[in-house]
Amino acid sequence: MQTHTDTRQERFASGFIAGLAAGILATGVMLLLNILLNGVSLPEEVGGAITRLMPASIFDALHRLIGADAKRIFVAIVVAGQCAVFGLIGGLVNLATTHPVLVNEKKNGAMRLGAGIFLALILWLASGLLLLPLVGAGIFGAQLSSGTGGTMWSLGLVGLIYGVLYVLLRNWFRIREQIEENQPGAQERRARAKRTRRDILRNGGIIVGVGVMGILAWRFISNGINGANNLAQLTKNFKRKIIPAPTPNYGTLQPAPGLSSEITSNDRFYTVSKNLVSDPTVNASSWHLEVKGEVAHPFTLTYDELLKIPTKQQYESLMCISNEVGGPYMGNALWDGFPLSALFERAGGVKTGATKVVLRAADDYSDSIHLSKALEPTTLVAIRMNGETLPQLHGFPARLLVPGIYGMKHVKWITSIEVVNYDFRGYWQGQGWNDAAPIRMTSRIDTPRTDTSLKAGQKTYIAGVAFSGNKGISEVDVSLDNGATWQRTTLKKPITALTWVLWELPWTPKEGDYTVIARAVDLEGNVQDPNPASPAPDGSSGYHTVSITVR
Ligand SMILES: Nc1nc2c(c(=O)[nH]1)N[C@H]1C(S)=C(S)[C@@H](COP(=O)(O)O)O[C@H]1N2
Ligand SMILES: [Mo]
């Protein structure tokens, strides 16, 4: 049989394709094992390390540029990256394996299955001893909730699938190529195939490039339009504080379509977590809550013991520190929980010198709050939300509630509570996010939405929500003329000072183009900050603005 000797380029290309195909399947299995059996997910660990290393400002800018889907797009890129690395390994291995121990020359140069298993072993060691420690997950994921054992077997299985599949595919490609070689016209077909490969690469590159440029241009233009409000005038008329604070203008609101409901149902409540692929599903029967550190008598609770602690009900609204002005990451619920301080009493008290309380979670998330904040009577360990057992997405079996500071500190899926005497920094603080994280007052126009067309002479309502954390709301004003004049809106008397406030202004507009702006004042008289700031590192500020056309 006349065999054509492959060029190095061709050997790499066929090895790459075999590696890529095997890698896509192995990656799929890895993600499935992660979701179903708590196996390790390398894309999540690598992706997590990248987001942690990224300065908060860049993270934030990317988030704004790409929008709400940033997390999904990022995961897709990292997953694709992993598949590409598998392809690359396949290509390099095919270049390097000529040794008779790995390749059986008698069988047309077929790679031995043992070579695939050997490759799996090398990959297993490299990811367990190099990659995982490098991304901060410890040797074989010792720091992860999947643990060393879970990481070892899941990585091993995924590696084996890759190694064996790679060898089979690579050999299959080779046999096919050899059969084709021996048919007439092989030279021509090879040349044509090479041209096609080049064309696909070039055209694909152009399409991706144009697409990316298009998205960037579109975001740039739309950001520019939204950002063009009369800021100089707003800041000039801005009084930081009104003394005495205005007396709230409570009244009955008309049902305005589009206005948020005062209580957000569990299935409509926003969810945010660091977890790129899946959130933890905690098994209540094996779950424990450790209370430890600078306390007299550390102890551990089971879920049944936790349920026996007397609870109280508390309405509280939550807002994510990544929420843009006017953004969706806000909600209000009725929670059942017990004061965090009850756990310290049970532990025989906090030792002198303690300064902070560290919360750790089943997804390896952590954050801390100052001891004084931890001892406030409204700081709760919550176990129910709107009358239901805490839903999995919102932190089952237990989460923290700390009114006045951002959602970031409301640690979900808590596994341990440690009192410490040093300045602990949590998961997001490594990126530069504010550690104290007090909520910056905000108001959102729920209706009408931007670019709505309204009919002249027809009565409608401008309505929305305002939130200050734990300082209440005394006044919300609306401007219809880009900040030149303001009108007071009617407030729905809020449930407590820890919740958001619904507001409304009836409006029968004349024909014209309007720039509608809202601003709030809290019960201490502090006025919402008009200076626009993006969420990183302290939370967003500025006034929500919508453009309305009336015809
Ligand atoms: N364990 C854990 N707790 C967490 C997070 C997380 O990633 N892991 N994310 C925090 C962030 S950034 C926010 S805004 C809130 C969101 O809570 P929700 O999903 O119930 O709205 O949870 C916080 N608690
Ligand atoms: Mo958040």
Coordinates of C-alpha atoms and ligand atoms in Angstrom, one line a residue:
M1 CA 0.0 0.0 0.0
Q2 CA 1.4 3.4 -0.9
T3 CA 1.1 5.7 2.0
H4 CA 1.6 9.4 1.8
T5 CA 3.7 10.8 4.6
D6 CA 1.8 13.5 6.3
T7 CA 3.3 16.9 6.7
R8 CA 3.7 18.1 10.3
Q9 CA 0.9 20.5 9.7
E10 CA -1.5 17.8 8.6
R11 CA -0.5 15.6 11.5
F12 CA -1.3 18.4 13.9
A13 CA -4.6 19.2 12.2
S14 CA -6.0 15.7 12.4
G15 CA -4.8 15.3 16.0
F16 CA -6.3 18.6 16.8
I17 CA -9.7 17.6 15.4
A18 CA -9.6 14.3 17.2
G19 CA -8.7 16.1 20.4
L20 CA -11.3 18.7 20.0
A21 CA -14.1 16.2 19.4
A22 CA -13.0 14.0 22.4
G23 CA -12.6 17.2 24.4
I24 CA -16.1 18.4 23.7
L25 CA -17.5 15.1 24.9
A26 CA -15.3 15.0 27.9
T27 CA -16.2 18.6 28.8
G28 CA -19.9 17.7 28.5
V29 CA -19.4 14.8 30.9
M30 CA -17.4 17.0 33.3
L31 CA -20.3 19.5 33.5
L32 CA -22.9 16.7 34.0
L33 CA -20.8 15.1 36.7
N34 CA -20.6 18.6 38.4
I35 CA -24.3 19.2 38.3
L36 CA -25.4 15.6 39.2
L37 CA -22.7 14.3 41.5
N38 CA -20.8 17.3 42.7
G39 CA -17.7 16.5 40.6
V40 CA -15.2 19.2 39.9
S41 CA -15.8 21.6 37.0
L42 CA -12.5 23.0 35.7
P43 CA -14.2 25.8 33.7
E44 CA -15.9 27.1 36.8
E45 CA -12.7 27.1 38.8
V46 CA -10.6 28.6 36.0
G47 CA -13.4 31.1 35.2
G48 CA -13.7 32.0 38.9
A49 CA -10.0 32.6 39.2
I50 CA -10.1 34.9 36.1
T51 CA -13.0 37.0 37.5
R52 CA -11.2 37.2 40.9
L53 CA -8.0 38.4 39.3
M54 CA -9.8 40.9 37.2
P55 CA -9.8 44.4 38.8
A56 CA -13.4 45.3 39.8
S57 CA -13.4 48.2 37.3
I58 CA -12.7 46.1 34.3
F59 CA -15.1 43.4 35.5
D60 CA -17.8 46.1 35.8
A61 CA -17.0 47.7 32.4
L62 CA -17.2 44.3 30.7
H63 CA -20.5 43.6 32.5
R64 CA -21.9 46.9 31.2
L65 CA -20.7 46.3 27.7
I66 CA -22.0 42.8 27.4
G67 CA -25.1 43.3 29.5
A68 CA -27.1 40.9 31.7
D69 CA -25.9 37.8 29.8
A70 CA -22.2 38.5 30.8
K71 CA -22.0 35.5 33.1
R72 CA -23.4 33.0 30.5
I73 CA -21.2 34.4 27.7
F74 CA -18.2 34.2 30.0
V75 CA -18.9 30.6 30.9
A76 CA -19.4 29.7 27.2
I77 CA -16.0 31.3 26.4
V78 CA -14.2 29.4 29.2
V79 CA -15.9 26.1 28.2
A80 CA -14.9 26.7 24.6
G81 CA -11.4 27.5 25.8
Q82 CA -11.2 24.2 27.6
C83 CA -12.3 22.4 24.4
A84 CA -9.7 24.2 22.4
V85 CA -7.0 23.2 24.9
F86 CA -8.1 19.6 24.5
G87 CA -7.8 20.1 20.8
L88 CA -4.4 21.6 21.1
I89 CA -3.2 18.7 23.3
G90 CA -4.6 16.3 20.7
G91 CA -2.6 18.1 18.0
L92 CA 0.6 18.2 19.9
V93 CA 0.3 14.5 21.0
N94 CA -0.2 13.5 17.4
L95 CA 3.0 15.3 16.4
A96 CA 5.0 13.8 19.3
T97 CA 3.9 10.2 19.2
T98 CA 6.1 8.3 16.8
H99 CA 7.7 6.1 19.5
P100 CA 6.9 2.3 19.0
V101 CA 5.7 2.1 22.6
L102 CA 2.9 4.4 21.7
V103 CA 2.3 3.7 18.0
N104 CA 1.9 0.3 16.4
E105 CA 3.7 0.5 13.0
K106 CA 2.5 -2.9 12.0
K107 CA -1.1 -1.7 12.2
N108 CA -0.5 1.3 9.8
G109 CA 0.8 3.5 12.7
A110 CA -2.4 3.1 14.8
M111 CA -1.9 4.7 18.3
R112 CA -2.2 2.2 21.1
L113 CA -5.0 2.5 23.6
G114 CA -2.4 2.5 26.4
A115 CA -1.1 5.8 25.0
G116 CA -4.6 7.3 25.6
I117 CA -4.6 6.0 29.2
F118 CA -1.1 7.3 29.7
L119 CA -2.3 10.7 28.4
A120 CA -5.2 10.6 30.8
L121 CA -2.8 10.0 33.7
I122 CA -0.6 12.9 32.7
L123 CA -3.6 15.2 32.4
W124 CA -5.0 14.0 35.7
L125 CA -1.7 14.8 37.5
A126 CA -1.3 18.2 35.7
S127 CA -4.7 19.4 36.6
G128 CA -4.7 18.0 40.1
L129 CA -1.2 19.1 41.1
L130 CA -0.7 22.2 38.9
L131 CA -3.9 23.8 37.5
L132 CA -6.2 23.5 40.6
P133 CA -3.6 24.7 43.1
L134 CA -2.8 27.6 40.6
V135 CA -6.5 28.7 40.6
G136 CA -6.6 28.6 44.4
A137 CA -8.6 25.4 44.7
G138 CA -5.8 23.5 46.4
I139 CA -4.1 20.2 45.5
F140 CA -6.8 18.0 43.8
G141 CA -9.4 20.6 44.8
A142 CA -8.8 20.2 48.5
Q143 CA -10.4 23.6 49.1
L144 CA -13.5 22.8 47.1
S145 CA -16.9 21.5 48.3
S146 CA -16.3 18.6 45.9
G147 CA -13.3 17.7 48.1
T148 CA -10.1 15.8 47.2
G149 CA -11.9 12.5 46.7
G150 CA -14.7 13.9 44.5
T151 CA -12.2 15.9 42.5
M152 CA -9.9 12.9 42.0
W153 CA -12.5 10.4 40.7
S154 CA -14.4 13.0 38.5
L155 CA -11.2 14.3 37.0
G156 CA -9.9 10.7 36.5
L157 CA -13.1 9.7 34.7
V158 CA -13.2 12.7 32.4
G159 CA -9.5 12.2 31.6
L160 CA -10.0 8.6 30.7
I161 CA -13.0 9.4 28.4
Y162 CA -10.8 12.0 26.7
G163 CA -7.7 9.9 26.4
V164 CA -9.5 6.7 25.0
L165 CA -11.8 8.6 22.7
Y166 CA -8.9 10.7 21.4
V167 CA -7.0 7.6 20.4
L168 CA -10.0 5.9 18.8
L169 CA -10.9 9.1 16.8
R170 CA -7.3 9.8 15.8
N171 CA -6.9 6.2 14.5
W172 CA -10.2 6.4 12.7
F173 CA -9.2 9.6 10.9
R174 CA -5.9 8.1 9.9
I175 CA -7.5 5.0 8.4
R176 CA -10.0 7.2 6.4
E177 CA -7.2 9.4 5.2
Q178 CA -5.2 6.4 4.1
I179 CA -8.1 4.9 2.2
E180 CA -8.6 8.2 0.4
E181 CA -5.0 8.5 -0.4
N182 CA -5.1 5.3 -2.4
Q183 CA -8.0 6.5 -4.6
P184 CA -7.4 8.4 -7.9
G185 CA -7.4 12.2 -7.7
A186 CA -6.1 12.2 -4.1
Q187 CA -3.6 15.0 -4.7
E188 CA -6.2 17.3 -6.0
R189 CA -8.7 16.5 -3.3
R190 CA -6.0 17.2 -0.7
A191 CA -5.3 20.6 -2.2
R192 CA -9.0 21.4 -2.3
A193 CA -9.6 20.3 1.3
K194 CA -6.7 22.5 2.3
R195 CA -8.2 25.5 0.5
T196 CA -11.6 24.9 2.0
R197 CA -10.1 24.7 5.5
R198 CA -8.4 28.0 4.9
D199 CA -11.5 29.7 3.6
I200 CA -13.6 28.5 6.5
L201 CA -11.1 29.9 9.0
R202 CA -10.8 33.2 7.2
N203 CA -14.6 33.8 6.7
G204 CA -15.3 32.6 10.2
G205 CA -12.8 35.1 11.5
I206 CA -14.3 37.9 9.5
I207 CA -17.9 37.1 10.7
V208 CA -16.8 36.9 14.4
G209 CA -14.8 40.2 14.1
V210 CA -17.7 42.1 12.4
G211 CA -20.1 40.7 15.0
V212 CA -18.0 41.8 17.9
M213 CA -17.4 45.3 16.4
G214 CA -21.1 45.7 15.8
I215 CA -22.1 44.8 19.4
L216 CA -19.4 47.2 20.8
A217 CA -20.5 50.0 18.5
W218 CA -24.2 49.5 19.3
R219 CA -23.5 49.5 23.1
F220 CA -21.3 52.5 22.7
I221 CA -24.0 54.5 20.9
S222 CA -26.9 53.5 23.2
N223 CA -24.8 54.2 26.3
G224 CA -24.0 57.6 24.9
I225 CA -27.6 58.5 24.3
N226 CA -28.7 57.4 27.8
G227 CA -25.9 59.1 29.5
A228 CA -26.6 62.5 27.9
N229 CA -28.8 64.0 30.6
N230 CA -28.3 67.4 32.0
L231 CA -25.9 66.4 34.7
A232 CA -24.3 69.8 35.3
Q233 CA -27.7 71.3 36.1
L234 CA -28.6 68.3 38.4
T235 CA -25.4 68.5 40.4
K236 CA -25.7 72.3 40.7
N237 CA -29.2 72.1 42.3
F238 CA -28.2 69.1 44.4
K239 CA -28.5 69.6 48.2
R240 CA -26.8 66.7 50.0
K241 CA -29.1 66.8 53.0
I242 CA -32.5 68.4 53.8
I243 CA -33.0 69.4 57.4
P244 CA -35.4 68.7 58.9
A245 CA -36.2 65.7 56.7
P246 CA -39.4 66.0 54.7
T247 CA -42.6 64.6 56.2
P248 CA -43.6 61.6 53.9
N249 CA -46.5 62.2 51.6
Y250 CA -48.3 58.9 52.2
G251 CA -51.4 58.1 50.2
T252 CA -53.2 55.5 48.2
L253 CA -51.7 54.5 44.9
Q254 CA -53.8 53.7 41.8
P255 CA -52.8 50.4 40.3
A256 CA -50.3 51.5 37.7
P257 CA -49.6 48.7 35.2
G258 CA -45.9 47.9 35.3
L259 CA -45.3 49.1 38.9
S260 CA -43.5 46.4 41.0
S261 CA -45.6 44.6 43.5
E262 CA -44.7 45.6 47.1
I263 CA -43.8 42.0 47.9
T264 CA -41.8 40.1 45.3
S265 CA -42.9 36.5 45.0
N266 CA -40.2 33.8 45.4
D267 CA -40.2 32.8 41.8
R268 CA -39.9 36.5 40.6
F269 CA -37.2 37.4 43.2
Y270 CA -33.9 38.1 41.4
T271 CA -31.1 35.6 42.0
V272 CA -27.4 36.4 41.9
S273 CA -24.5 34.1 42.8
K274 CA -20.8 33.7 41.9
N275 CA -21.5 30.2 40.7
L276 CA -21.0 30.1 36.9
V277 CA -22.7 26.8 36.2
S278 CA -24.8 25.6 39.1
D279 CA -25.7 26.6 42.7
P280 CA -25.3 24.1 45.5
T281 CA -28.2 21.8 46.4
V282 CA -27.8 21.2 50.1
N283 CA -29.0 18.0 51.7
A284 CA -30.7 19.0 54.9
S285 CA -30.1 15.7 56.7
S286 CA -26.3 15.8 56.3
W287 CA -26.0 19.6 56.6
H288 CA -24.3 21.1 59.7
L289 CA -23.9 24.7 60.8
E290 CA -20.7 25.3 62.7
V291 CA -20.4 28.2 65.1
K292 CA -16.8 28.7 66.0
G293 CA -13.8 31.0 66.4
E294 CA -13.7 33.6 69.2
V295 CA -16.6 32.2 71.2
A296 CA -16.6 30.6 74.6
H297 CA -18.0 27.2 73.5
P298 CA -18.0 26.4 69.8
F299 CA -20.8 24.1 68.7
T300 CA -22.4 22.5 65.6
L301 CA -26.1 22.5 64.7
T302 CA -28.1 20.0 62.6
Y303 CA -31.0 21.2 60.5
D304 CA -33.5 19.8 63.0
E305 CA -31.8 21.7 65.8
L306 CA -31.8 24.8 63.7
L307 CA -35.5 24.6 63.2
K308 CA -36.1 24.6 67.0
I309 CA -34.6 28.1 67.5
P310 CA -37.5 30.6 67.9
T311 CA -37.8 32.8 64.8
K312 CA -39.4 36.2 64.1
Q313 CA -40.7 37.7 60.9
Q314 CA -39.0 40.6 59.2
Y315 CA -39.8 42.3 55.9
E316 CA -36.6 43.3 54.1
S317 CA -35.6 44.4 50.6
L318 CA -32.4 43.2 49.0
M319 CA -30.3 44.8 46.4
C320 CA -27.2 43.6 44.6
I321 CA -24.1 45.8 44.6
S322 CA -23.8 45.2 40.8
N323 CA -27.3 46.7 40.2
E324 CA -27.1 49.6 37.8
V325 CA -29.3 52.6 38.5
G326 CA -32.8 51.5 37.3
G327 CA -31.6 47.8 37.2
P328 CA -33.5 44.7 38.1
Y329 CA -31.5 43.3 41.0
M330 CA -33.8 44.4 43.8
G331 CA -36.6 42.6 45.6
N332 CA -38.7 42.6 48.8
A333 CA -39.7 39.6 50.8
L334 CA -41.1 38.5 54.2
W335 CA -38.4 36.4 55.9
D336 CA -38.5 34.1 59.0
G337 CA -35.3 33.9 60.9
F338 CA -33.6 34.2 64.3
P339 CA -31.1 36.9 65.3
L340 CA -27.5 35.9 64.6
S341 CA -26.8 37.0 68.2
A342 CA -28.9 34.0 69.4
L343 CA -26.1 31.7 68.2
F344 CA -23.4 33.7 70.0
E345 CA -25.5 33.5 73.2
R346 CA -25.8 29.8 72.8
A347 CA -22.0 29.6 72.4
G348 CA -21.6 31.3 75.8
G349 CA -20.7 34.7 74.3
V350 CA -18.1 36.3 72.1
K351 CA -14.5 36.7 73.4
T352 CA -13.1 40.2 73.9
G353 CA -11.0 41.4 71.0
A354 CA -13.3 39.9 68.4
T355 CA -14.0 42.3 65.5
K356 CA -15.7 40.5 62.7
V357 CA -17.9 37.5 61.9
V358 CA -17.0 35.4 58.9
L359 CA -19.7 33.4 57.0
R360 CA -18.8 30.5 54.8
A361 CA -21.0 28.6 52.4
A362 CA -21.5 25.3 50.6
D363 CA -20.4 26.9 47.3
D364 CA -17.1 28.0 48.9
Y365 CA -18.3 31.5 49.0
S366 CA -17.3 33.6 52.0
D367 CA -17.9 37.1 53.3
S368 CA -17.7 38.9 56.6
I369 CA -19.5 41.6 58.6
H370 CA -18.4 43.7 61.5
L371 CA -19.2 42.4 64.9
S372 CA -21.4 45.4 65.7
K373 CA -23.4 44.8 62.5
A374 CA -23.7 41.1 63.4
L375 CA -25.2 42.0 66.8
E376 CA -27.9 44.3 65.5
P377 CA -31.3 42.8 66.2
T378 CA -32.3 42.9 62.5
T379 CA -29.3 40.8 61.5
L380 CA -31.0 37.4 61.0
V381 CA -30.3 33.8 60.0
A382 CA -33.2 33.3 57.7
I383 CA -34.8 29.9 57.1
R384 CA -38.1 30.9 55.4
M385 CA -39.0 33.3 52.6
N386 CA -42.5 34.6 52.0
G387 CA -43.9 31.8 54.1
E388 CA -42.1 29.0 52.3
T389 CA -39.0 27.0 53.3
L390 CA -36.0 29.0 51.9
P391 CA -35.8 28.1 48.2
Q392 CA -32.6 26.4 47.0
L393 CA -31.7 29.4 44.7
H394 CA -32.1 31.7 47.7
G395 CA -29.8 29.8 50.1
F396 CA -31.5 26.6 51.5
P397 CA -31.2 25.7 54.3
A398 CA -30.1 29.0 55.8
R399 CA -28.9 32.4 54.7
L400 CA -27.9 35.7 56.4
L401 CA -29.9 38.9 56.3
V402 CA -28.1 42.1 57.1
P403 CA -30.3 45.1 56.5
G404 CA -28.6 48.3 55.3
I405 CA -25.8 46.6 53.3
Y406 CA -25.7 45.1 49.9
G407 CA -27.0 41.6 48.9
M408 CA -23.4 40.4 48.6
K409 CA -23.2 40.2 52.4
H410 CA -26.4 38.2 52.6
V411 CA -24.5 34.9 52.5
K412 CA -26.6 32.0 51.2
W413 CA -26.2 28.2 51.9
I414 CA -24.3 29.0 55.1
T415 CA -22.2 26.2 56.5
S416 CA -20.1 28.0 59.1
I417 CA -20.1 31.1 61.2
E418 CA -16.7 32.1 62.7
V419 CA -16.1 35.0 65.0
V420 CA -12.6 36.4 64.3
N421 CA -10.3 39.1 65.7
Y422 CA -8.7 40.1 62.3
D423 CA -9.9 41.9 59.2
F424 CA -11.1 39.0 57.0
R425 CA -11.8 39.8 53.4
G426 CA -14.5 37.9 51.5
Y427 CA -14.9 36.5 48.0
W428 CA -15.7 39.8 46.2
Q429 CA -13.4 42.0 48.3
G430 CA -10.4 40.3 46.7
Q431 CA -11.5 42.1 43.5
G432 CA -11.8 45.5 45.2
W433 CA -15.5 45.6 46.0
N434 CA -16.4 47.7 49.1
D435 CA -16.1 45.6 52.3
A436 CA -18.6 47.6 54.5
A437 CA -20.9 47.8 51.5
P438 CA -23.6 50.2 52.7
I439 CA -26.5 50.5 50.3
R440 CA -26.5 53.7 48.2
M441 CA -30.0 55.1 48.0
T442 CA -31.7 54.6 44.6
S443 CA -35.0 55.1 42.9
R444 CA -36.3 53.3 39.8
I445 CA -38.9 54.3 37.3
D446 CA -40.9 51.1 36.7
T447 CA -43.4 52.8 34.3
P448 CA -43.4 54.2 31.7
R449 CA -40.3 52.4 30.4
T450 CA -37.8 54.3 28.2
D451 CA -38.8 54.9 24.6
T452 CA -42.5 54.4 25.3
S453 CA -44.9 56.4 23.2
L454 CA -47.9 57.8 25.0
K455 CA -51.0 59.5 23.7
A456 CA -51.4 63.2 24.4
G457 CA -54.3 64.1 26.8
Q458 CA -54.5 60.6 28.2
K459 CA -54.1 60.1 32.0
T460 CA -51.2 57.7 32.9
Y461 CA -49.0 57.2 36.0
I462 CA -45.3 57.6 36.4
A463 CA -44.5 55.1 39.1
G464 CA -41.6 53.1 40.7
V465 CA -39.8 52.0 43.8
A466 CA -37.2 53.7 46.0
F467 CA -34.8 52.1 48.5
S468 CA -32.3 53.3 51.0
G469 CA -31.3 50.1 52.8
N470 CA -32.4 50.7 56.4
K471 CA -33.0 54.4 56.4
G472 CA -36.5 54.5 54.9
I473 CA -37.7 56.9 52.3
S474 CA -39.3 60.3 53.1
E475 CA -39.8 61.7 49.6
V476 CA -39.6 60.8 45.9
D477 CA -39.6 63.6 43.3
V478 CA -40.1 63.3 39.6
S479 CA -38.8 65.8 37.0
L480 CA -40.4 65.9 33.5
D481 CA -38.1 68.5 32.1
N482 CA -34.6 66.9 32.6
G483 CA -34.1 68.1 36.1
A484 CA -35.2 71.7 35.8
T485 CA -38.3 71.4 38.0
W486 CA -39.4 68.6 40.4
Q487 CA -42.8 67.4 41.6
R488 CA -43.5 65.3 44.7
T489 CA -45.0 61.9 44.2
T490 CA -47.4 60.0 46.5
L491 CA -45.7 57.3 48.6
K492 CA -47.4 54.0 49.6
K493 CA -46.7 53.8 53.4
P494 CA -43.9 51.1 53.5
I495 CA -44.1 48.0 55.6
T496 CA -41.0 49.0 57.6
A497 CA -37.9 51.2 57.1
L498 CA -36.0 48.1 55.9
T499 CA -38.2 47.8 52.7
W500 CA -38.4 49.7 49.5
V501 CA -41.2 52.2 49.0
L502 CA -43.6 52.3 46.1
W503 CA -44.3 55.8 44.6
E504 CA -46.6 57.3 42.0
L505 CA -47.4 60.5 40.1
P506 CA -50.5 60.9 38.0
W507 CA -49.7 62.5 34.6
T508 CA -51.8 63.7 31.7
P509 CA -49.1 64.7 29.2
K510 CA -49.2 67.2 26.4
E511 CA -47.5 66.4 23.1
G512 CA -43.7 66.5 23.2
D513 CA -40.5 64.7 24.1
Y514 CA -39.9 64.2 27.8
T515 CA -36.9 63.2 29.8
V516 CA -38.3 61.9 33.1
I517 CA -36.0 61.6 36.1
A518 CA -36.7 60.3 39.7
R519 CA -34.8 61.0 42.9
A520 CA -35.4 60.0 46.5
V521 CA -34.8 61.4 50.0
D522 CA -34.4 59.1 53.1
L523 CA -36.0 59.6 56.5
E524 CA -32.8 61.3 57.8
G525 CA -33.1 63.9 54.9
N526 CA -30.2 62.6 52.8
V527 CA -30.8 63.2 49.1
Q528 CA -30.0 60.6 46.5
D529 CA -26.6 61.2 44.9
P530 CA -27.0 62.5 41.4
N531 CA -23.4 61.8 40.4
P532 CA -23.4 58.8 38.1
A533 CA -21.2 56.0 39.2
S534 CA -21.0 52.4 37.9
P535 CA -21.5 49.6 40.4
A536 CA -17.8 48.9 41.1
P537 CA -16.5 49.2 43.7
D538 CA -19.1 50.9 46.0
G539 CA -22.5 50.3 44.2
S540 CA -24.1 52.5 41.6
S541 CA -25.3 56.1 42.0
G542 CA -27.0 58.7 39.8
Y543 CA -30.6 59.3 38.8
H544 CA -32.7 56.9 36.7
T545 CA -33.8 58.6 33.5
V546 CA -36.3 57.6 30.9
S547 CA -37.1 59.2 27.5
I548 CA -40.8 59.4 26.6
T549 CA -42.5 60.5 23.4
V550 CA -46.0 61.9 23.6
R551 CA -48.0 62.2 20.4
Ligands
LIG1 N1 -23.1 31.4 49.2 C1 -23.3 32.5 48.5 N2 -24.0 33.5 49.0 C2 -24.3 34.6 48.2 C3 -23.8 34.7 46.9 C4 -23.0 33.7 46.4 O1 -22.5 33.7 45.3 N3 -22.8 32.6 47.2 N4 -24.0 35.9 46.2 C5 -24.4 37.1 47.0 C6 -24.9 38.2 46.2 S1 -23.7 39.0 45.3 C7 -26.2 38.6 46.2 S2 -26.7 40.0 45.5 C8 -27.2 37.9 47.0 C9 -28.4 37.5 46.1 O2 -29.4 36.9 46.9 P1 -30.7 36.3 46.1 O3 -30.1 35.4 45.0 O4 -31.4 35.5 47.1 O5 -31.4 37.4 45.5 O6 -26.7 36.7 47.5 C10 -25.4 36.8 48.1 N5 -25.1 35.6 48.8
MO2 MO -24.7 40.9 44.6

